[in-house]
Amino acid sequence: PDGKPMRALRVLSPLWPEGLVGAERRSPTNRYNPYHEPGGLGKMVTGLESLSCAHTSNPQNQQSLGASAAPCLTMAPWSFRGETRSFPRLAQEP
C-alpha cells in the first residue's frame, strides 16, 4: 500500500489429524520430514522419505484407526555447504 516491496515465504504446511487434536505421540501412520533434501518433493509419487521411522511401532491412536500406512522410508543424510547431515544447520557466515 505504501509502495515499498513486501517479502513472502512460500511453505508447504500439511495438517495432520494428530496435530489438530494434540496427540501425545506420533501415529504409526505418520511420515514426517520437515527437511527434505533439494528436489526431495519430487519423490511424492514414489513415496516421500521420513526423517525417522522410530514411531512406526507406536500403538494406533484414534486418528490412525483403519488408516493404511505407506512404507516408511528413512531419508539418507545429504550434503549442504560441505557438511553431510539429515537436516541443514544454520550458521553465521564467516
C-alpha positions in Angstrom: 0.0 0.0 0.0 2.8 2.4 0.7 4.8 1.5 -2.4 7.5 -0.5 -0.5 8.3 -4.0 -1.7 7.0 -6.8 0.5 8.6 -10.2 1.1 6.8 -13.5 1.4 7.9 -17.0 2.3 6.2 -19.9 0.4 5.9 -23.1 2.5 4.1 -26.4 2.3 2.2 -26.8 5.6 0.4 -30.1 5.8 -2.3 -30.6 8.5 -2.4 -33.9 10.3 -5.3 -35.1 12.4 -2.9 -35.7 15.4 -1.8 -32.0 15.2 -5.4 -30.8 15.3 -6.3 -33.0 18.3 -3.0 -32.7 20.2 -1.9 -36.3 20.3 0.7 -37.3 22.9 2.9 -39.3 20.5 3.2 -39.7 16.7 0.8 -42.0 15.0 2.4 -45.1 13.4 1.0 -44.0 10.1 2.7 -40.6 10.2 5.6 -40.0 7.7 7.1 -36.7 8.8 10.1 -34.9 7.4 10.5 -31.1 7.7 13.9 -31.1 6.0 13.7 -32.7 2.5 16.9 -32.6 0.5 16.8 -30.3 -2.6 14.5 -31.9 -5.1 13.1 -34.3 -2.4 9.5 -33.4 -3.0 9.9 -34.9 -6.5 9.6 -38.3 -4.8 6.0 -37.6 -3.9 4.7 -40.2 -6.5 7.1 -42.9 -5.4 6.9 -42.1 -1.7 8.4 -39.3 0.4 11.2 -40.2 2.8 10.7 -39.8 6.5 13.2 -38.2 8.9 12.8 -41.2 11.3 10.8 -44.4 11.3 11.2 -45.0 15.1 7.5 -44.2 15.8 6.1 -46.9 13.5 5.8 -49.3 16.4 3.7 -46.9 18.4 0.2 -48.1 19.2 -2.6 -46.9 16.9 -4.4 -43.9 18.2 -7.9 -42.9 17.3 -6.8 -40.7 14.4 -5.0 -43.6 12.7 -7.5 -46.4 13.2 -8.3 -48.0 9.9 -5.7 -46.0 8.0 -3.3 -47.9 5.8 0.3 -46.7 6.2 2.7 -46.1 3.4 6.0 -47.9 3.8 8.4 -45.9 6.0 11.5 -44.9 4.0 14.2 -43.2 6.1 15.9 -40.4 4.3 19.7 -40.7 3.9 21.8 -37.8 5.1 22.6 -35.2 2.3 25.3 -32.7 1.8 24.8 -28.9 2.4 27.6 -26.5 2.3 30.2 -29.2 2.6 28.6 -31.0 5.6 26.6 -34.2 5.4 23.6 -34.3 7.8 19.9 -35.3 7.9 19.0 -31.6 8.1 20.8 -28.3 7.5 22.1 -26.3 10.4 22.2 -22.6 10.1 25.4 -20.8 11.0 26.7 -17.3 10.7 28.8 -16.6 7.7 32.5 -16.1 8.5 
